[in-house]
XYZ file of C-alpha atoms in Angstrom:
221
model
C -0.041 -0.070 -0.020
C 1.253 3.477 -0.671
C 3.851 2.539 -2.971
C 5.177 0.047 -0.605
C 6.178 -3.218 -2.298
C 6.181 -5.191 0.839
C 3.077 -7.180 1.474
C 2.129 -9.437 4.256
C -0.182 -12.227 4.612
C -1.522 -14.632 7.210
C -4.433 -17.271 7.169
C -6.579 -18.568 9.937
C -8.752 -21.416 10.146
C -12.147 -21.097 12.225
C -14.696 -23.424 13.471
C -17.893 -23.488 15.848
C -17.641 -23.270 19.343
C -19.909 -26.332 19.934
C -19.260 -29.419 18.256
C -21.843 -32.546 19.313
C -20.814 -36.334 17.862
C -24.175 -37.753 17.401
C -24.536 -41.766 17.669
C -25.489 -41.952 14.071
C -22.575 -40.562 13.019
C -23.478 -37.088 12.118
C -22.262 -33.840 13.971
C -24.306 -30.866 15.198
C -22.488 -27.372 15.460
C -23.367 -24.309 17.029
C -22.319 -21.396 18.545
C -19.685 -18.568 17.482
C -17.170 -18.958 15.048
C -13.901 -19.498 16.956
C -10.648 -18.914 15.535
C -8.686 -22.304 16.378
C -4.998 -21.481 14.222
C -3.411 -19.169 12.080
C -0.468 -19.668 10.310
C 1.993 -16.968 8.553
C 5.687 -18.164 8.149
C 5.878 -21.810 8.892
C 6.578 -23.490 11.954
C 6.109 -20.629 14.037
C 3.737 -22.350 16.672
C 5.570 -25.596 16.293
C 9.170 -24.364 17.238
C 9.283 -20.856 18.809
C 6.030 -20.763 20.606
C 6.039 -22.497 23.979
C 3.599 -25.429 24.921
C 1.625 -23.362 27.330
C 0.856 -20.633 24.883
C 0.569 -22.525 21.800
C -3.391 -22.080 21.865
C -3.325 -18.470 22.664
C -1.002 -17.676 19.752
C -3.388 -19.788 17.324
C -6.122 -17.394 18.574
C -4.520 -14.290 18.436
C -3.652 -11.961 15.516
C -0.375 -10.361 14.680
C -1.343 -7.235 15.798
C -1.100 -8.427 19.329
C 1.871 -10.444 18.463
C 4.182 -8.371 21.088
C 2.823 -10.777 23.954
C 4.997 -13.271 22.310
C 8.035 -11.526 21.971
C 10.266 -13.215 24.441
C 9.356 -16.539 22.700
C 11.260 -15.465 19.853
C 14.283 -13.166 21.303
C 14.451 -16.227 23.933
C 14.079 -19.111 21.579
C 13.776 -22.396 23.505
C 15.126 -24.262 20.100
C 18.224 -22.654 20.610
C 18.480 -24.108 24.304
C 17.717 -27.552 22.769
C 19.875 -27.386 19.981
C 22.935 -26.469 22.368
C 22.041 -29.502 24.905
C 21.753 -31.905 22.438
C 24.441 -30.728 19.454
C 26.829 -29.082 21.946
C 29.792 -27.074 20.019
C 28.018 -27.414 16.572
C 30.257 -25.213 14.011
C 32.666 -24.464 16.469
C 30.296 -22.358 18.478
C 26.807 -22.489 19.979
C 23.434 -20.908 19.286
C 22.918 -17.947 21.287
C 19.777 -17.925 23.484
C 19.311 -14.574 24.453
C 18.415 -11.034 23.025
C 17.859 -12.548 19.123
C 16.894 -9.350 17.581
C 17.778 -11.391 14.318
C 15.026 -13.733 14.868
C 12.840 -10.876 15.563
C 13.628 -9.544 11.910
C 13.085 -12.967 10.568
C 9.510 -13.824 12.483
C 8.359 -10.334 13.510
C 9.235 -7.362 11.248
C 10.985 -8.691 7.962
C 14.679 -8.094 7.150
C 15.633 -4.598 6.366
C 16.135 -3.903 2.782
C 14.534 -7.570 1.813
C 11.160 -7.956 2.806
C 10.554 -4.966 6.061
C 7.741 -2.847 5.546
C 8.489 0.924 5.273
C 6.150 1.732 7.900
C 6.129 -0.694 10.581
C 3.848 -0.036 13.478
C 4.084 -3.066 15.808
C 5.809 -6.518 15.540
C 3.532 -8.951 14.425
C 4.075 -12.628 12.676
C 3.318 -12.851 9.248
C 4.475 -13.904 5.582
C 6.282 -11.064 4.321
C 7.112 -10.521 0.516
C 8.703 -8.123 -1.486
C 7.063 -7.785 -4.349
C 9.724 -5.827 -6.282
C 12.512 -8.549 -5.885
C 12.606 -10.525 -9.757
C 12.293 -14.507 -9.160
C 15.329 -16.232 -9.707
C 13.701 -18.432 -11.690
C 10.391 -19.177 -12.547
C 11.412 -22.724 -13.019
C 10.489 -24.237 -9.078
C 13.568 -27.232 -9.505
C 15.680 -24.407 -10.381
C 15.957 -22.285 -7.510
C 18.391 -22.393 -4.430
C 16.518 -24.135 -1.555
C 18.228 -22.651 1.193
C 16.265 -19.356 -0.051
C 18.205 -15.725 1.204
C 20.528 -18.068 2.953
C 21.563 -19.477 -0.470
C 21.574 -15.666 -1.861
C 18.382 -15.798 -3.513
C 16.905 -12.837 -1.850
C 13.125 -13.723 -3.643
C 13.409 -16.929 -1.372
C 12.134 -17.677 2.033
C 11.993 -15.780 4.711
C 11.284 -13.359 1.768
C 7.895 -15.037 0.643
C 7.823 -18.603 0.547
C 8.499 -20.754 -2.779
C 7.404 -24.121 -3.087
C 11.388 -25.656 -3.096
C 12.355 -23.749 -0.267
C 13.282 -25.513 2.614
C 12.027 -23.962 5.570
C 12.820 -26.421 8.065
C 16.589 -26.393 7.143
C 16.245 -22.538 6.776
C 14.886 -21.540 10.365
C 16.932 -24.279 12.291
C 19.703 -22.859 10.636
C 18.310 -19.121 11.499
C 18.202 -19.994 14.862
C 21.684 -21.513 15.123
C 22.737 -17.809 14.398
C 24.081 -17.882 10.643
C 22.218 -14.543 9.882
C 24.261 -12.752 12.895
C 27.386 -14.733 12.932
C 30.778 -13.022 11.874
C 29.948 -11.928 8.346
C 26.195 -12.752 8.318
C 23.683 -10.044 7.418
C 22.741 -9.154 10.442
C 25.853 -9.782 12.574
C 26.181 -5.842 13.534
C 29.504 -4.694 15.227
C 29.487 -7.529 17.502
C 28.531 -11.065 16.126
C 26.463 -13.191 18.169
C 28.382 -16.418 17.944
C 31.631 -17.738 17.298
C 32.442 -20.177 14.728
C 30.487 -20.592 11.709
C 26.725 -22.477 11.546
C 27.516 -25.311 9.394
C 24.841 -26.343 6.626
C 22.573 -28.711 8.924
C 18.951 -29.600 8.399
C 16.668 -32.542 8.724
C 17.800 -34.500 5.775
C 15.197 -33.549 3.468
C 16.771 -30.829 0.632
C 14.261 -31.579 -2.109
C 10.770 -32.447 -3.032
C 10.141 -36.400 -3.670
C 8.716 -35.521 -6.819
C 9.846 -32.583 -9.154
C 7.945 -29.387 -9.190
C 6.175 -28.984 -12.558
C 8.289 -25.527 -14.753
C 5.171 -24.436 -15.624
C 1.839 -23.403 -13.903
C 0.309 -24.745 -11.683
C 3.826 -25.835 -10.764
C 3.140 -28.175 -8.030
C 3.867 -31.775 -8.569
C 1.693 -34.328 -9.333
C 0.116 -36.255 -6.671
C 1.090 -39.931 -6.070
C -2.931 -40.704 -5.719
C -5.581 -39.065 -7.407
C-alpha cells in the first residue's frame, strides 16, 4: 500500500464453538465461529511458541504478537540445540537477545522484506514484490532461499522448493548474526560458523512442474 512493495499475509481457520458428535455418525455444530489456528511464517507455533502459549497464539492476530516477543528473543530451540548438539560449527546458538530472529519472524529483514512503515511487530509471511524471481522453474532455485543468496526466497515469501525447516534451524543457530552475516552488526552473536545442517530432506520427492500450476503431480488421485 502507498507505494510500499512489501506485503504481509496470514491465514486463520475457525470452527463453531460447540460440536456434538451424534450416535448416528453425524455431528451438530452451534455457537459462534472461534479461531483455532493461524499461519504466516511456517513452523512458528511448532518451533518458537512455548507449549503453554500455543492455543493463545492460535487464537491471536499479528497485531497482538508483542506478547510473544520473549519467545523469539529467547528461543527455546536454541537451548535444545546446544544441549543435544554442543559445539555445532565451533560455537553455540545464542539463547538470548535474538533481535535477528525478531526481524525474521516479526518485522521482516531490513532491505529485503521489512515494510517501509511498521507500527508493531507481527508474525506474517512478508514478500517484497519488487524483487524479481531467480527462476520461473521451482526446480532451478536454491532451496535455502535468502541463506543461499537468493533474496526472492524464504523468508522473503515462500517458494515451493524453499526448505523452510533447514532455513529456520540455521537461523536459530545464528547464521544471520554470526561473523559476516547480514544481521551481525558490530558484535557477532556467536563464535564459529553455522554449518549447513538440516533435516536431511533438501528437495521434494517428486520434481515440481516447470509451468503452472507448478506443484508436483500427486502420488494418487
